[in-house]
Amino acid sequence: MSLRRYVLKRLLLTIPILLGVTAITFAMVHLQPGDVIDVLVGFNDVSAETERQLREQYNLDEPIYVQYVLWLRDAMVLDFGQSFISERSVGEAISTRLPYTVLLGILALVISIAIGVPAGIVAAVKKGQQADEVSRVAALLGVATPNFWLGLMLLLVFSVQLGWFRTIPPSDVAVYDPALLKFMVLPAITLGTASAALLMRIMRSSMLEELNKEYVKMARAKGLPERTVITKHVVRNSLISVVTVAALQIAFIVDGAVVIEQVFSVRGIGRLLLGAILQRDFPIIQASVLMIGVTIVFANLVADIIYSYLDPRIRY
Amino acid sequence: MARNDSQDNVNQNRRRLLQAMGAAGAAGLAGCSGLGGNGNGNGDGGGLPDDLQQQLSDGFEEAGFETPWEGEIITNENPERVQWAQVIQEELNATEFFDIELNQFEWTTYVGRVLAEDSAEDEALVCLGWSAGWDPDAYIRNLFHSDQHTPACCNVNHFTDEEIDNLIDDGTSTTDIDERAGIYEDAQEAIVQASPMSFVRYGEEIDAFRSAAVEGWQTYPINGGKYYSVYAPWAGVHAEVTGDNAGEEGELIATFSADVANTDPTEQNDTTSTMSTNLVYEGLMGVDYDGEPQMVLAEDLEQVSDTEYVFTLREGVQFHPSEEFDFDGREMTAEDVKFSWERYLGTTREADVGDWLGVPDTPEGESADSFEGTLTVEDDYTLRVELPEVYAPFQFTVGDGLIVPREAGEDGPLDLSTEPIGTGPYRFDDYDPDELWRLSAFDDHWYDGSGDVPADQPIETATFRIITESSAREAALRGGDVDLAQPPQGSVSALQEESDFTVTSRIAGGFDMFIYPMNAETPFQSQDVRLAVNRLINRPGIVSAVYDGIGTPAYSPISPLAGSFTSEEFNQRMGDEYSRYYGAE
């Protein structure tokens, strides 16, 4: 199968996956206790008639599967409706916030790779030595530190005490504005460290595995300098498993963004989603989760494509 | 929107409960040890004084329950509320009478349960907060009057007492202040005696700002009116920013703890939304920082009879222009006032006007088409108001009906939920959802500088950054990115000690409460049990350990903020007579 056909097949497969994701979210949101009508009327006691009208207005009077089909029908043409609470367009709410979360996610991924991969290589090469031990402890700390706490600590030290960064994002600036990019460094570090720790451990073990293989002995035997052996052969082969994990990390990063965006007051999808869940604002929850689902599915697809580049033997 | 009952106050007053549920912060758990059952070392109930032990035994016998009674305390996820619930739980479980669990719920779920129609059959002990204001009626009617049983409003355990109902009704139909004060004293004592709930603590309204950046800031004790302090010539209050402020020249940067949900005064259901338009909309009157009613858009008020008032409006009051809606602004007249008040009918904020103008009874499923009282426009600047019955707090509450231009009517061009347009000293400037809310000074504001406050607003721009996390708000204040914020309760004392920051605070209009399931199948059917448990609540300990000393132990419902009707001394007396913590003996 050619790569093109494989990608096409994978793209087709995303359809049932996204259907599943949205259907499950839909069901879960409707199963949670608490009623959006209560939130809408501020928990006031309204007449049955008013309540009926409100339910009708938002299609909440239909059976749940009909509601889902109606939502799906509109979502197909990217019409996500209006927020129940603010009555603003959901599509607009998502599109104004998405760039912030994407920026945060990319920076976090870059940081986790930039730290994780080289540290993993060093740990593997210096196996059993001090550098390896240090990296082991650092990785443990990185995984074990709740990013909420880490975010607050970074904020206190680097923003409040040292004054190197702002404590809240600059307002009235574009997403690519240097001031915003600078501000995003701390949230990205917070978000990237746990992933960096994991990547580092994966990189290390996968390097160690490769280092024991015959072809490495062969390369060494034919007199290649150790540096070339590591960079040209071992690292490249070890990266395959790392790429898988890195792609999966995107899911963790999206996850973490919900918390980090609270701590650093970033107006991203995570903050939008959290607020919507608390208010039972279904249209926003649905659209945000769909967005996150799409991101993760595509991240995995990209990982598969990178495989075939890294290892020409892989054919789909 | 219609209602299926005739009780006034319902809508607005449920909001009072909800406002008080939101606040969150981080307090040190460590402070809790040494409290409650632990503090007294009475792990087996043997430490209870004999009279308390006897009272509980009698009560259990009367209600027909075996000991220990297995039950639950429920609360939402507000950290301080959870902590004081734990303190009470420990104290109860330290006696031989109770075996109580503590369960926390997410906010919407919790409110749904507590305010459900069958809430009185729920056997759980409920932890809640209540917020009210300057007038005593708002502290007791919705919680204790028998026509306020859920789902009408917030009488959660369906407490019913005819004498108390009468006192509450007399309270609003008596205009003489001293007479009213007497009524509320009687009502409070009757409520404390009947003990349908225990009052735990009066809260405090707190602001913290950078000393070098802000001058003249005063804390308004009612949360929803927090930002009057920027510029309120009618109250003789204004603030200034210095050159060391966080933003541009003349810009104050403050914070909101949630996004702005709605800017139409008849649709605002949350405190942040109300705060966002504090400086945009005005009423005919307002209540100043000392609790005195003051004229705002009205120049004069003449009381013709017990139920009839004539307002003379200020001349030259201008509405804000709007580019978005192609509205040039124009002078406000009495027709706008009539329009604005009538607009409240059938909305979630109906009670803001309906409390005094009266909402007629309607059959189930139908909504009223007019208020009971009449509004007569005599000329552009004269409005006659006839109330359906005597309403003593009229001057305190008439200002809740905010004035908007007639063009905001159904066929008009203005949509106030997109852009708020009023007569206030600041007009809407900018809004980025989840990011910021910005107001800028309105040059044509009516105030001419005749009082202590300067004629031009010293603060040109008021920017509110939306920061949901309380510790992030504190960091933003400390990092100098905002000038003013509401810090987490646990950080207040630290900020107070630093000269870089100034903390201002006032006792607030509200209290924390612990509601007994007195009409469900529980031992709390017995008044003896309720009164005894009332004495198991270590209020001073809760204030100092859970709230870091912020607030005042509450033994009676009406906050000392309503100073003409109650006092700290009265509250203390209620504590000594009915609620004194047994451990203090």
mmCIF file of C-alpha atoms in Angstrom, chain A:
data_model
loop_
_atom_site.group_PDB
_atom_site.id
_atom_site.type_symbol
_atom_site.label_atom_id
_atom_site.label_comp_id
_atom_site.label_asym_id
_atom_site.label_seq_id
_atom_site.Cartn_x
_atom_site.Cartn_y
_atom_site.Cartn_z
ATOM 1 C CA MET A 1 0.000 0.000 0.000
ATOM 2 C CA SER A 2 1.398 3.390 -0.850
ATOM 3 C CA LEU A 3 1.708 6.062 1.767
ATOM 4 C CA ARG A 4 -0.995 8.052 0.023
ATOM 5 C CA ARG A 5 -3.488 5.233 0.194
ATOM 6 C CA TYR A 6 -2.589 4.600 3.800
ATOM 7 C CA VAL A 7 -3.197 8.228 4.740
ATOM 8 C CA LEU A 8 -6.508 8.139 2.907
ATOM 9 C CA LYS A 9 -7.528 5.012 4.759
ATOM 10 C CA ARG A 10 -6.550 6.557 8.073
ATOM 11 C CA LEU A 11 -8.489 9.683 7.263
ATOM 12 C CA LEU A 12 -11.576 7.598 6.568
ATOM 13 C CA LEU A 13 -11.044 5.813 9.866
ATOM 14 C CA THR A 14 -11.133 9.121 11.730
ATOM 15 C CA ILE A 15 -14.816 9.444 10.858
ATOM 16 C CA PRO A 16 -16.031 6.584 13.081
ATOM 17 C CA ILE A 17 -13.540 7.643 15.766
ATOM 18 C CA LEU A 18 -14.851 11.196 15.886
ATOM 19 C CA LEU A 19 -18.419 9.925 15.777
ATOM 20 C CA GLY A 20 -17.637 7.769 18.776
ATOM 21 C CA VAL A 21 -15.913 10.595 20.644
ATOM 22 C CA THR A 22 -18.761 13.032 20.103
ATOM 23 C CA ALA A 23 -21.461 10.462 20.883
ATOM 24 C CA ILE A 24 -19.792 9.476 24.146
ATOM 25 C CA THR A 25 -19.248 13.117 25.141
ATOM 26 C CA PHE A 26 -22.838 13.886 24.301
ATOM 27 C CA ALA A 27 -24.057 11.057 26.460
ATOM 28 C CA MET A 28 -21.749 11.923 29.353
ATOM 29 C CA VAL A 29 -22.659 15.576 29.334
ATOM 30 C CA HIS A 30 -26.319 14.706 29.445
ATOM 31 C CA LEU A 31 -25.848 12.098 32.139
ATOM 32 C CA GLN A 32 -24.181 14.479 34.567
ATOM 33 C CA PRO A 33 -26.532 15.817 37.204
ATOM 34 C CA GLY A 34 -27.629 19.435 36.973
ATOM 35 C CA ASP A 35 -29.679 21.045 34.271
ATOM 36 C CA VAL A 36 -28.639 23.835 31.929
ATOM 37 C CA ILE A 37 -32.122 25.316 32.222
ATOM 38 C CA ASP A 38 -31.403 25.976 35.907
ATOM 39 C CA VAL A 39 -28.219 27.790 34.990
ATOM 40 C CA LEU A 40 -30.000 29.725 32.249
ATOM 41 C CA VAL A 41 -32.650 31.094 34.563
ATOM 42 C CA GLY A 42 -30.218 31.594 37.419
ATOM 43 C CA PHE A 43 -31.831 28.812 39.469
ATOM 44 C CA ASN A 44 -35.018 30.801 39.636
ATOM 45 C CA ASP A 45 -38.336 29.122 39.881
ATOM 46 C CA VAL A 46 -39.862 29.552 36.437
ATOM 47 C CA SER A 47 -43.200 28.345 35.168
ATOM 48 C CA ALA A 48 -43.543 25.043 33.370
ATOM 49 C CA GLU A 49 -44.434 26.968 30.233
ATOM 50 C CA THR A 50 -41.233 29.015 30.300
ATOM 51 C CA GLU A 51 -39.205 25.909 30.889
ATOM 52 C CA ARG A 52 -40.920 24.166 27.975
ATOM 53 C CA GLN A 53 -40.196 27.114 25.699
ATOM 54 C CA LEU A 54 -36.559 27.166 26.695
ATOM 55 C CA ARG A 55 -36.226 23.428 26.132
ATOM 56 C CA GLU A 56 -37.838 23.768 22.747
ATOM 57 C CA GLN A 57 -35.592 26.669 21.818
ATOM 58 C CA TYR A 58 -32.496 24.568 22.439
ATOM 59 C CA ASN A 59 -33.952 21.257 21.179
ATOM 60 C CA LEU A 60 -33.688 19.928 24.716
ATOM 61 C CA ASP A 61 -37.219 18.555 24.500
ATOM 62 C CA GLU A 62 -36.186 15.938 21.923
ATOM 63 C CA PRO A 63 -34.966 12.460 22.902
ATOM 64 C CA ILE A 64 -31.228 12.466 23.410
ATOM 65 C CA TYR A 65 -30.385 10.575 20.196
ATOM 66 C CA VAL A 66 -32.442 13.056 18.163
ATOM 67 C CA GLN A 67 -30.561 15.895 19.882
ATOM 68 C CA TYR A 68 -27.331 14.198 18.920
ATOM 69 C CA VAL A 69 -28.349 13.768 15.282
ATOM 70 C CA LEU A 70 -29.478 17.404 15.110
ATOM 71 C CA TRP A 71 -26.179 18.524 16.561
ATOM 72 C CA LEU A 72 -24.283 16.287 14.135
ATOM 73 C CA ARG A 73 -26.190 17.622 11.172
ATOM 74 C CA ASP A 74 -25.139 21.185 12.001
ATOM 75 C CA ALA A 75 -21.608 20.213 12.972
ATOM 76 C CA MET A 76 -21.078 18.664 9.500
ATOM 77 C CA VAL A 77 -21.200 22.146 8.047
ATOM 78 C CA LEU A 78 -19.170 23.528 10.967
ATOM 79 C CA ASP A 79 -22.199 25.179 12.504
ATOM 80 C CA PHE A 80 -21.793 24.617 16.240
ATOM 81 C CA GLY A 81 -24.698 26.793 17.242
ATOM 82 C CA GLN A 82 -24.818 29.317 20.073
ATOM 83 C CA SER A 83 -23.668 29.124 23.643
ATOM 84 C CA PHE A 84 -26.651 28.537 25.938
ATOM 85 C CA ILE A 85 -25.254 30.944 28.470
ATOM 86 C CA SER A 86 -23.810 33.894 26.574
ATOM 87 C CA GLU A 87 -25.766 33.371 23.353
ATOM 88 C CA ARG A 88 -22.590 34.039 21.421
ATOM 89 C CA SER A 89 -21.507 31.915 18.460
ATOM 90 C CA VAL A 90 -19.689 28.744 19.508
ATOM 91 C CA GLY A 91 -17.677 28.656 16.286
ATOM 92 C CA GLU A 92 -16.379 32.116 17.026
ATOM 93 C CA ALA A 93 -15.659 31.270 20.655
ATOM 94 C CA ILE A 94 -13.585 28.284 19.507
ATOM 95 C CA SER A 95 -11.783 30.085 16.715
ATOM 96 C CA THR A 96 -10.732 33.004 18.902
ATOM 97 C CA ARG A 97 -9.322 30.641 21.534
ATOM 98 C CA LEU A 98 -7.832 27.906 19.418
ATOM 99 C CA PRO A 99 -4.706 29.877 18.385
ATOM 100 C CA TYR A 100 -3.731 30.338 22.047
ATOM 101 C CA THR A 101 -4.007 26.651 22.860
ATOM 102 C CA VAL A 102 -2.217 25.661 19.660
ATOM 103 C CA LEU A 103 0.596 28.080 20.443
ATOM 104 C CA LEU A 104 0.861 26.774 23.989
ATOM 105 C CA GLY A 105 0.789 23.172 22.757
ATOM 106 C CA ILE A 106 3.457 23.660 20.099
ATOM 107 C CA LEU A 107 5.777 25.453 22.497
ATOM 108 C CA ALA A 108 5.249 22.771 25.134
ATOM 109 C CA LEU A 109 5.972 19.998 22.634
ATOM 110 C CA VAL A 110 9.082 21.765 21.399
ATOM 111 C CA ILE A 111 10.301 22.171 24.965
ATOM 112 C CA SER A 112 9.598 18.577 25.893
ATOM 113 C CA ILE A 113 11.443 17.283 22.830
ATOM 114 C CA ALA A 114 14.294 19.731 23.252
ATOM 115 C CA ILE A 115 14.818 18.593 26.814
ATOM 116 C CA GLY A 116 13.721 14.973 26.627
ATOM 117 C CA VAL A 117 15.596 13.690 23.585
ATOM 118 C CA PRO A 118 19.110 15.025 24.298
ATOM 119 C CA ALA A 119 18.803 14.147 27.975
ATOM 120 C CA GLY A 120 17.730 10.636 27.060
ATOM 121 C CA ILE A 121 20.698 10.243 24.725
ATOM 122 C CA VAL A 122 23.120 11.406 27.379
ATOM 123 C CA ALA A 123 21.550 9.118 29.970
ATOM 124 C CA ALA A 124 21.874 6.118 27.656
ATOM 125 C CA VAL A 125 25.416 6.860 26.598
ATOM 126 C CA LYS A 126 26.504 7.507 30.167
ATOM 127 C CA LYS A 127 24.524 4.607 31.535
ATOM 128 C CA GLY A 128 25.163 4.001 35.216
ATOM 129 C CA GLN A 129 27.228 7.145 35.575
ATOM 130 C CA GLN A 130 26.337 10.269 37.470
ATOM 131 C CA ALA A 131 24.588 11.936 34.528
ATOM 132 C CA ASP A 132 22.280 8.940 34.219
ATOM 133 C CA GLU A 133 21.391 9.037 37.893
ATOM 134 C CA VAL A 134 20.725 12.750 37.818
ATOM 135 C CA SER A 135 18.495 12.363 34.801
ATOM 136 C CA ARG A 136 16.635 9.511 36.476
ATOM 137 C CA VAL A 137 15.846 11.633 39.523
ATOM 138 C CA ALA A 138 14.953 14.626 37.359
ATOM 139 C CA ALA A 139 12.589 12.470 35.313
ATOM 140 C CA LEU A 140 10.905 11.156 38.415
ATOM 141 C CA LEU A 141 10.459 14.671 39.719
ATOM 142 C CA GLY A 142 9.182 15.841 36.360
ATOM 143 C CA VAL A 143 6.537 13.149 36.192
ATOM 144 C CA ALA A 144 5.571 13.389 39.836
ATOM 145 C CA THR A 145 5.176 17.173 40.071
ATOM 146 C CA PRO A 146 1.569 18.248 39.567
ATOM 147 C CA ASN A 147 1.716 20.825 36.785
ATOM 148 C CA PHE A 148 -0.757 23.023 38.611
ATOM 149 C CA TRP A 149 1.670 23.413 41.468
ATOM 150 C CA LEU A 150 4.686 23.747 39.196
ATOM 151 C CA GLY A 151 2.896 26.501 37.259
ATOM 152 C CA LEU A 152 2.175 28.467 40.409
ATOM 153 C CA MET A 153 5.757 28.072 41.618
ATOM 154 C CA LEU A 154 7.230 29.221 38.317
ATOM 155 C CA LEU A 155 4.808 32.128 38.373
ATOM 156 C CA LEU A 156 5.861 33.094 41.892
ATOM 157 C CA VAL A 157 9.588 32.781 41.275
ATOM 158 C CA PHE A 158 10.077 34.074 37.756
ATOM 159 C CA SER A 159 7.181 36.494 37.422
ATOM 160 C CA VAL A 160 6.532 37.807 40.912
ATOM 161 C CA GLN A 161 9.968 37.597 42.567
ATOM 162 C CA LEU A 162 12.350 38.058 39.655
ATOM 163 C CA GLY A 163 9.975 39.978 37.423
ATOM 164 C CA TRP A 164 11.280 38.355 34.238
ATOM 165 C CA PHE A 165 7.857 37.563 32.871
ATOM 166 C CA ARG A 166 4.382 39.023 33.093
ATOM 167 C CA THR A 167 1.968 37.273 35.445
ATOM 168 C CA ILE A 168 -0.943 37.553 33.027
ATOM 169 C CA PRO A 169 -0.842 37.607 29.234
ATOM 170 C CA PRO A 170 -0.425 41.003 27.563
ATOM 171 C CA SER A 171 -3.787 42.230 26.322
ATOM 172 C CA ASP A 172 -4.680 43.609 22.904
ATOM 173 C CA VAL A 173 -1.892 41.783 21.073
ATOM 174 C CA ALA A 174 -1.861 39.260 18.231
ATOM 175 C CA VAL A 175 -1.001 35.607 18.795
ATOM 176 C CA TYR A 176 2.398 35.979 17.113
ATOM 177 C CA ASP A 177 3.288 39.118 19.061
ATOM 178 C CA PRO A 178 6.737 38.741 20.704
ATOM 179 C CA ALA A 179 5.317 39.888 24.047
ATOM 180 C CA LEU A 180 2.827 37.036 24.013
ATOM 181 C CA LEU A 181 5.438 34.524 22.872
ATOM 182 C CA LYS A 182 7.632 35.581 25.749
ATOM 183 C CA PHE A 183 4.757 35.259 28.182
ATOM 184 C CA MET A 184 4.026 31.745 26.928
ATOM 185 C CA VAL A 185 7.467 30.475 27.948
ATOM 186 C CA LEU A 186 6.498 29.687 31.545
ATOM 187 C CA PRO A 187 3.202 27.957 30.731
ATOM 188 C CA ALA A 188 4.971 25.969 28.012
ATOM 189 C CA ILE A 189 7.715 24.882 30.398
ATOM 190 C CA THR A 190 5.111 23.888 32.965
ATOM 191 C CA LEU A 191 3.242 21.876 30.408
ATOM 192 C CA GLY A 192 6.333 20.430 28.736
ATOM 193 C CA THR A 193 8.244 19.112 31.758
ATOM 194 C CA ALA A 194 6.142 16.037 32.468
ATOM 195 C CA SER A 195 6.269 15.058 28.814
ATOM 196 C CA ALA A 196 9.997 15.782 28.690
ATOM 197 C CA ALA A 197 10.554 13.418 31.577
ATOM 198 C CA LEU A 198 8.643 10.645 29.888
ATOM 199 C CA LEU A 199 10.328 11.216 26.531
ATOM 200 C CA MET A 200 13.681 11.116 28.201
ATOM 201 C CA ARG A 201 13.043 7.721 29.783
ATOM 202 C CA ILE A 202 11.692 6.297 26.531
ATOM 203 C CA MET A 203 14.629 7.697 24.580
ATOM 204 C CA ARG A 204 17.050 6.196 27.065
ATOM 205 C CA SER A 205 15.624 2.703 27.065
ATOM 206 C CA SER A 206 15.165 2.628 23.339
ATOM 207 C CA MET A 207 18.762 3.801 22.854
ATOM 208 C CA LEU A 208 20.047 1.109 25.207
ATOM 209 C CA GLU A 209 18.172 -1.500 23.240
ATOM 210 C CA GLU A 210 19.661 -0.283 19.986
ATOM 211 C CA LEU A 211 23.153 -0.013 21.426
ATOM 212 C CA ASN A 212 23.164 -3.778 22.053
ATOM 213 C CA LYS A 213 22.265 -4.658 18.505
ATOM 214 C CA GLU A 214 24.580 -6.367 16.024
ATOM 215 C CA TYR A 215 24.720 -3.475 13.610
ATOM 216 C CA VAL A 216 26.153 -1.231 16.287
ATOM 217 C CA LYS A 217 28.905 -3.728 16.981
ATOM 218 C CA MET A 218 29.450 -3.895 13.234
ATOM 219 C CA ALA A 219 29.635 -0.126 12.927
ATOM 220 C CA ARG A 220 32.057 0.090 15.793
ATOM 221 C CA ALA A 221 34.092 -2.804 14.427
ATOM 222 C CA LYS A 222 34.540 -1.131 11.100
ATOM 223 C CA GLY A 223 36.090 1.778 12.952
ATOM 224 C CA LEU A 224 33.383 4.430 12.858
ATOM 225 C CA PRO A 225 33.914 7.087 15.513
ATOM 226 C CA GLU A 226 31.539 6.574 18.490
ATOM 227 C CA ARG A 227 29.941 9.941 17.806
ATOM 228 C CA THR A 228 28.932 8.872 14.298
ATOM 229 C CA VAL A 229 27.673 5.522 15.572
ATOM 230 C CA ILE A 230 25.414 7.272 18.049
ATOM 231 C CA THR A 231 24.110 10.126 15.935
ATOM 232 C CA LYS A 232 23.877 8.429 12.527
ATOM 233 C CA HIS A 233 22.690 4.993 13.522
ATOM 234 C CA VAL A 234 21.487 4.565 17.065
ATOM 235 C CA VAL A 235 19.624 7.815 17.581
ATOM 236 C CA ARG A 236 17.766 7.607 14.344
ATOM 237 C CA ASN A 237 16.597 4.070 15.038
ATOM 238 C CA SER A 238 15.690 4.875 18.616
ATOM 239 C CA LEU A 239 13.559 7.783 17.571
ATOM 240 C CA ILE A 240 10.832 5.526 16.182
ATOM 241 C CA SER A 241 9.410 4.637 19.565
ATOM 242 C CA VAL A 242 10.003 8.177 20.770
ATOM 243 C CA VAL A 243 7.898 9.557 17.948
ATOM 244 C CA THR A 244 4.996 7.339 18.989
ATOM 245 C CA VAL A 245 5.231 8.556 22.545
ATOM 246 C CA ALA A 246 5.661 12.170 21.456
ATOM 247 C CA ALA A 247 2.477 11.927 19.405
ATOM 248 C CA LEU A 248 0.649 10.476 22.374
ATOM 249 C CA GLN A 249 2.033 13.307 24.472
ATOM 250 C CA ILE A 250 -0.063 15.694 22.430
ATOM 251 C CA ALA A 251 -3.088 14.216 24.150
ATOM 252 C CA PHE A 252 -1.475 14.842 27.540
ATOM 253 C CA ILE A 253 -0.570 18.359 26.554
ATOM 254 C CA VAL A 254 -4.114 19.177 25.459
ATOM 255 C CA ASP A 255 -5.222 17.672 28.753
ATOM 256 C CA GLY A 256 -2.767 19.722 30.768
ATOM 257 C CA ALA A 257 -3.725 22.885 28.916
ATOM 258 C CA VAL A 258 -7.054 22.870 30.753
ATOM 259 C CA VAL A 259 -5.214 23.346 34.039
ATOM 260 C CA ILE A 260 -2.336 25.492 32.831
ATOM 261 C CA GLU A 261 -4.637 27.936 31.089
ATOM 262 C CA GLN A 262 -6.344 28.525 34.445
ATOM 263 C CA VAL A 263 -3.089 29.178 36.271
ATOM 264 C CA PHE A 264 -1.675 31.523 33.642
ATOM 265 C CA SER A 265 -5.001 33.074 32.628
ATOM 266 C CA VAL A 266 -4.503 32.080 28.989
ATOM 267 C CA ARG A 267 -7.715 32.390 27.030
ATOM 268 C CA GLY A 268 -7.496 28.997 25.330
ATOM 269 C CA ILE A 269 -9.797 26.083 24.598
ATOM 270 C CA GLY A 270 -9.094 24.499 27.983
ATOM 271 C CA ARG A 271 -10.434 27.452 29.908
ATOM 272 C CA LEU A 272 -13.416 27.666 27.618
ATOM 273 C CA LEU A 273 -14.132 23.975 28.123
ATOM 274 C CA LEU A 274 -13.834 24.077 31.902
ATOM 275 C CA GLY A 275 -16.199 27.029 32.180
ATOM 276 C CA ALA A 276 -18.662 25.330 29.840
ATOM 277 C CA ILE A 277 -18.641 22.108 31.847
ATOM 278 C CA LEU A 278 -19.395 23.975 35.060
ATOM 279 C CA GLN A 279 -22.301 25.761 33.405
ATOM 280 C CA ARG A 280 -23.572 22.728 31.455
ATOM 281 C CA ASP A 281 -23.118 24.705 28.262
ATOM 282 C CA PHE A 282 -23.497 21.698 25.902
ATOM 283 C CA PRO A 283 -22.769 23.358 22.543
ATOM 284 C CA ILE A 284 -19.403 24.612 23.773
ATOM 285 C CA ILE A 285 -18.484 21.332 25.453
ATOM 286 C CA GLN A 286 -19.346 19.372 22.310
ATOM 287 C CA ALA A 287 -17.434 21.629 19.963
ATOM 288 C CA SER A 288 -14.374 21.823 22.229
ATOM 289 C CA VAL A 289 -14.206 18.075 22.684
ATOM 290 C CA LEU A 290 -14.576 17.573 18.950
ATOM 291 C CA MET A 291 -11.697 19.992 18.421
ATOM 292 C CA ILE A 292 -9.534 18.094 20.895
ATOM 293 C CA GLY A 293 -10.507 14.772 19.312
ATOM 294 C CA VAL A 294 -9.536 16.000 15.861
ATOM 295 C CA THR A 295 -6.197 17.244 17.175
ATOM 296 C CA ILE A 296 -5.310 13.940 18.773
ATOM 297 C CA VAL A 297 -6.378 11.855 15.785
ATOM 298 C CA PHE A 298 -4.271 13.977 13.472
ATOM 299 C CA ALA A 299 -1.302 13.955 15.803
ATOM 300 C CA ASN A 300 -1.310 10.184 15.573
ATOM 301 C CA LEU A 301 -1.574 10.296 11.827
ATOM 302 C CA VAL A 302 1.397 12.616 11.622
ATOM 303 C CA ALA A 303 3.368 10.231 13.832
ATOM 304 C CA ASP A 304 2.665 7.400 11.397
ATOM 305 C CA ILE A 305 3.876 9.481 8.495
ATOM 306 C CA ILE A 306 7.054 10.388 10.334
ATOM 307 C CA TYR A 307 7.722 6.646 10.915
ATOM 308 C CA SER A 308 8.022 5.986 7.249
ATOM 309 C CA TYR A 309 10.488 8.804 6.930
ATOM 310 C CA LEU A 310 12.577 7.614 9.850
ATOM 311 C CA ASP A 311 12.514 3.978 8.821
ATOM 312 C CA PRO A 312 12.285 3.494 5.079
ATOM 313 C CA ARG A 313 11.564 -0.207 5.666
ATOM 314 C CA ILE A 314 8.140 0.669 7.019
ATOM 315 C CA ARG A 315 5.667 0.376 4.232
ATOM 316 C CA TYR A 316 1.952 0.693 4.568
#
